[in-house]
PDB file of C-alpha atoms in Angstrom:
ATOM      1  CA  MET A  18       0.057   0.022   0.063  1.00  0.00           C
ATOM      2  CA  GLU A  19       1.664   3.505  -1.037  1.00  0.00           C
ATOM      3  CA  ASN A  20       0.499   6.644   0.281  1.00  0.00           C
ATOM      4  CA  HIS A  21       2.005   9.660  -2.114  1.00  0.00           C
ATOM      5  CA  GLU A  22       1.366   9.636  -6.174  1.00  0.00           C
ATOM      6  CA  GLN A  23       3.119  13.254  -7.148  1.00  0.00           C
ATOM      7  CA  GLY A  24       2.188  14.656  -3.876  1.00  0.00           C
ATOM      8  CA  LYS A  25      -1.108  13.692  -3.257  1.00  0.00           C
ATOM      9  CA  GLU A  26      -2.605  11.507  -0.866  1.00  0.00           C
ATOM     10  CA  ARG A  27      -3.268   8.100  -1.571  1.00  0.00           C
ATOM     11  CA  PHE A  28      -4.106   4.723  -0.773  1.00  0.00           C
ATOM     12  CA  SER A  29      -3.858   1.767  -2.570  1.00  0.00           C
ATOM     13  CA  LYS A  30      -4.391  -2.522  -2.431  1.00  0.00           C
ATOM     14  CA  ARG A  31      -4.425  -5.518  -4.443  1.00  0.00           C
ATOM     15  CA  LEU A  32      -8.045  -7.532  -4.327  1.00  0.00           C
ATOM     16  CA  SER A  33      -7.894 -10.870  -2.926  1.00  0.00           C
ATOM     17  CA  GLN A  34     -10.685 -13.524  -4.493  1.00  0.00           C
ATOM     18  CA  ASN A  35     -12.634 -13.160  -1.326  1.00  0.00           C
ATOM     19  CA  GLU A  36     -13.042  -9.455  -0.981  1.00  0.00           C
ATOM     20  CA  VAL A  37     -14.182  -9.510  -5.437  1.00  0.00           C
ATOM     21  CA  GLU A  38     -16.778 -12.133  -3.908  1.00  0.00           C
ATOM     22  CA  LYS A  39     -18.394 -10.256  -1.130  1.00  0.00           C
ATOM     23  CA  CYS A  40     -18.061  -6.784  -3.115  1.00  0.00           C
ATOM     24  CA  MET A  41     -16.092  -5.803   0.009  1.00  0.00           C
ATOM     25  CA  ILE A  42     -12.587  -4.153   0.428  1.00  0.00           C
ATOM     26  CA  PHE A  43     -10.941  -4.392   3.729  1.00  0.00           C
ATOM     27  CA  LEU A  44      -7.720  -1.788   4.870  1.00  0.00           C
ATOM     28  CA  PRO A  45      -5.923  -1.808   8.054  1.00  0.00           C
ATOM     29  CA  PHE A  46      -6.931   0.847  10.031  1.00  0.00           C
ATOM     30  CA  ALA A  47      -3.901   2.624  10.117  1.00  0.00           C
ATOM     31  CA  VAL A  48      -4.092   3.238   6.069  1.00  0.00           C
ATOM     32  CA  VAL A  49      -7.192   5.330   5.804  1.00  0.00           C
ATOM     33  CA  ALA A  50      -7.225   6.926   8.725  1.00  0.00           C
ATOM     34  CA  SER A  51      -6.232  10.643   7.909  1.00  0.00           C
ATOM     35  CA  PHE A  52      -8.247  10.010   4.913  1.00  0.00           C
ATOM     36  CA  LEU A  53     -11.898   9.143   6.477  1.00  0.00           C
ATOM     37  CA  GLU A  54     -14.073  10.502  10.028  1.00  0.00           C
ATOM     38  CA  PHE A  55     -15.465   7.210  11.377  1.00  0.00           C
ATOM     39  CA  GLN A  56     -16.351   5.564  14.876  1.00  0.00           C
ATOM     40  CA  GLU A  57     -15.689   1.817  15.851  1.00  0.00           C
ATOM     41  CA  GLY A  58     -18.836   0.040  15.024  1.00  0.00           C
ATOM     42  CA  HIS A  59     -21.018   2.882  13.030  1.00  0.00           C
ATOM     43  CA  LEU A  60     -21.433   2.975   9.568  1.00  0.00           C
ATOM     44  CA  PHE A  61     -20.071   5.999   7.771  1.00  0.00           C
ATOM     45  CA  ARG A  62     -20.217   6.752   3.838  1.00  0.00           C
ATOM     46  CA  MET A  63     -17.622   7.054   1.588  1.00  0.00           C
ATOM     47  CA  ASP A  64     -18.160   9.451  -1.775  1.00  0.00           C
ATOM     48  CA  VAL A  65     -15.949   9.072  -4.841  1.00  0.00           C
ATOM     49  CA  VAL A  66     -15.567  10.428  -7.962  1.00  0.00           C
ATOM     50  CA  ASP A  67     -13.806   7.234 -10.616  1.00  0.00           C
ATOM     51  CA  SER A  68     -12.092   7.930 -13.583  1.00  0.00           C
ATOM     52  CA  LEU A  69     -14.603   8.366 -15.844  1.00  0.00           C
ATOM     53  CA  GLY A  70     -15.809  11.191 -13.368  1.00  0.00           C
ATOM     54  CA  LYS A  71     -19.063   9.377 -12.362  1.00  0.00           C
ATOM     55  CA  ALA A  72     -20.251   9.574  -8.683  1.00  0.00           C
ATOM     56  CA  TRP A  73     -20.163   7.068  -6.216  1.00  0.00           C
ATOM     57  CA  SER A  74     -21.397   6.592  -2.814  1.00  0.00           C
ATOM     58  CA  PHE A  75     -20.097   3.526  -0.497  1.00  0.00           C
ATOM     59  CA  MET A  76     -20.366   2.563   2.691  1.00  0.00           C
ATOM     60  CA  GLY A  77     -18.101   1.672   5.374  1.00  0.00           C
ATOM     61  CA  MET A  78     -17.448   0.207   9.082  1.00  0.00           C
ATOM     62  CA  PHE A  79     -15.072   0.281  11.358  1.00  0.00           C
ATOM     63  CA  GLN A  80     -14.216  -3.034  12.674  1.00  0.00           C
ATOM     64  CA  ILE A  81     -11.737  -4.151  15.890  1.00  0.00           C
ATOM     65  CA  ASN A  82     -10.711  -7.435  15.615  1.00  0.00           C
ATOM     66  CA  GLU A  83      -8.071  -9.757  18.048  1.00  0.00           C
ATOM     67  CA  GLU A  84      -7.197 -11.702  14.816  1.00  0.00           C
ATOM     68  CA  PHE A  85      -6.659  -8.658  11.790  1.00  0.00           C
ATOM     69  CA  GLY A  86      -5.999  -6.158  14.151  1.00  0.00           C
ATOM     70  CA  ASN A  87      -7.873  -2.869  13.392  1.00  0.00           C
ATOM     71  CA  TYR A  88      -9.805  -2.395  10.054  1.00  0.00           C
ATOM     72  CA  VAL A  89     -12.270  -0.526   7.688  1.00  0.00           C
ATOM     73  CA  SER A  90     -14.583  -2.644   5.490  1.00  0.00           C
ATOM     74  CA  ILE A  91     -16.147  -0.840   2.492  1.00  0.00           C
ATOM     75  CA  SER A  92     -19.005  -2.541   0.598  1.00  0.00           C
ATOM     76  CA  TRP A  93     -19.423  -1.394  -2.604  1.00  0.00           C
ATOM     77  CA  PRO A  94     -21.348  -4.037  -5.274  1.00  0.00           C
ATOM     78  CA  GLN A  95     -22.702  -1.402  -7.774  1.00  0.00           C
ATOM     79  CA  PHE A  96     -19.153  -0.526  -8.234  1.00  0.00           C
ATOM     80  CA  ALA A  97     -17.918  -4.233  -8.200  1.00  0.00           C
ATOM     81  CA  ALA A  98     -20.467  -5.252 -10.460  1.00  0.00           C
ATOM     82  CA  GLU A  99     -20.284  -2.145 -13.514  1.00  0.00           C
ATOM     83  CA  LYS A 100     -16.538  -2.622 -13.151  1.00  0.00           C
ATOM     84  CA  GLY A 101     -16.062  -6.085 -13.652  1.00  0.00           C
ATOM     85  CA  LEU A 102     -13.663  -6.487 -10.665  1.00  0.00           C
ATOM     86  CA  LYS A 103     -11.174  -9.537 -10.763  1.00  0.00           C
ATOM     87  CA  ALA A 104      -8.816 -10.430  -7.931  1.00  0.00           C
ATOM     88  CA  ASN A 105      -5.433  -9.337  -8.275  1.00  0.00           C
ATOM     89  CA  ASP A 106      -7.038  -5.613  -9.997  1.00  0.00           C
ATOM     90  CA  GLU A 107      -5.461  -2.461  -7.776  1.00  0.00           C
ATOM     91  CA  VAL A 108      -7.774  -0.031  -6.176  1.00  0.00           C
ATOM     92  CA  ILE A 109      -6.341   3.451  -6.039  1.00  0.00           C
ATOM     93  CA  PHE A 110      -7.603   6.034  -3.505  1.00  0.00           C
ATOM     94  CA  MET A 111      -6.507   9.502  -3.685  1.00  0.00           C
ATOM     95  CA  GLU A 112      -7.152  12.836  -2.723  1.00  0.00           C
ATOM     96  CA  LYS A 113      -8.927  15.353  -5.237  1.00  0.00           C
ATOM     97  CA  PRO A 114      -8.322  18.502  -5.511  1.00  0.00           C
ATOM     98  CA  ARG A 115     -10.814  20.604  -4.468  1.00  0.00           C
ATOM     99  CA  GLN A 116     -12.456  23.385  -6.865  1.00  0.00           C
ATOM    100  CA  GLU A 117     -12.638  26.797  -5.646  1.00  0.00           C
ATOM    101  CA  GLY A 118     -16.776  26.908  -3.964  1.00  0.00           C
ATOM    102  CA  GLU A 119     -16.190  23.063  -3.195  1.00  0.00           C
ATOM    103  CA  GLU A 120     -17.318  21.707  -0.095  1.00  0.00           C
ATOM    104  CA  SER A 121     -14.269  21.565   1.965  1.00  0.00           C
ATOM    105  CA  CYS A 122     -14.475  18.260   3.097  1.00  0.00           C
ATOM    106  CA  LYS A 123     -11.451  15.484   1.606  1.00  0.00           C
ATOM    107  CA  GLN A 124     -12.963  13.786  -1.771  1.00  0.00           C
ATOM    108  CA  LEU A 125     -11.906  10.961  -2.759  1.00  0.00           C
ATOM    109  CA  LYS A 126     -10.688   9.928  -6.339  1.00  0.00           C
ATOM    110  CA  VAL A 127     -10.890   5.855  -6.892  1.00  0.00           C
ATOM    111  CA  ARG A 128      -8.645   4.622  -9.964  1.00  0.00           C
ATOM    112  CA  ILE A 129      -8.474   0.515 -10.903  1.00  0.00           C
ATOM    113  CA  LYS A 130      -5.742  -0.920 -12.523  1.00  0.00           C
ATOM    114  CA  ARG A 131      -5.723  -4.792 -14.201  1.00  0.00           C
ATOM    115  CA  LYS A 132      -1.905  -6.064 -15.030  1.00  0.00           C
ATOM    116  CA  ILE A 133      -2.816  -7.548 -18.631  1.00  0.00           C
ATOM    117  CA  ARG A 134       0.140  -9.523 -20.602  1.00  0.00           C
ATOM    118  CA  LEU A 135       0.730  -8.095 -23.868  1.00  0.00           C
ATOM    119  CA  PHE A 136       3.859  -9.377 -26.186  1.00  0.00           C
ATOM    120  CA  GLY A 137       4.849 -11.894 -22.734  1.00  0.00           C
ATOM    121  CA  GLN A 138       5.287  -8.246 -20.644  1.00  0.00           C
ATOM    122  CA  ASP A 139       2.940  -7.752 -17.651  1.00  0.00           C
ATOM    123  CA  ILE A 140       1.752  -4.120 -18.492  1.00  0.00           C
ATOM    124  CA  TRP A 141      -0.731  -2.979 -15.908  1.00  0.00           C
ATOM    125  CA  GLY A 142      -3.099  -0.247 -17.450  1.00  0.00           C
ATOM    126  CA  GLU A 143      -6.129   1.825 -15.948  1.00  0.00           C
ATOM    127  CA  LEU A 144      -9.394   0.286 -16.419  1.00  0.00           C
ATOM    128  CA  MET A 145     -11.741   2.517 -17.759  1.00  0.00           C
ATOM    129  CA  VAL A 146     -15.352   1.395 -17.909  1.00  0.00           C
TER     130      VAL A 146
END
C-alpha cells in the first residue's frame, strides 16, 4: 500500500478473491485513518469519483478484531459489478483536488488498474469502464 503519488495523498490495495466475491474491500485502519472519519461499529459513507467522472457512494464500517487488528470494510456491490472487478486488480484511492466553491471536506477519486500480458510483458493499465 502506498501513500503518495505526485504529491497527492493516496492509498491502494490489490483485491483478493474473497474481496471480489463479497463485493467489499478490507483496509488496515492505519492506512485510511487520515482519509476517513468514522467511529467503531458505526456505518459511514464514502463519496468518490471514478476515472470517468461518475460519482459513487460506498458504505463502510470501522471494526476491531483481535485476530486481524483494526480495519475498515467498505461495501461497493454496484461499483464492483459495473467495473467487473477481479482478484489482483489494484484499487487506488487518492485525494481529489478541491475546486473553488466546493465543500472543504476531503474528497476522493478511485482508480482501478489491471495487469494484462502483452507480448510476454506484464503491463498495468487503468480500467476505463
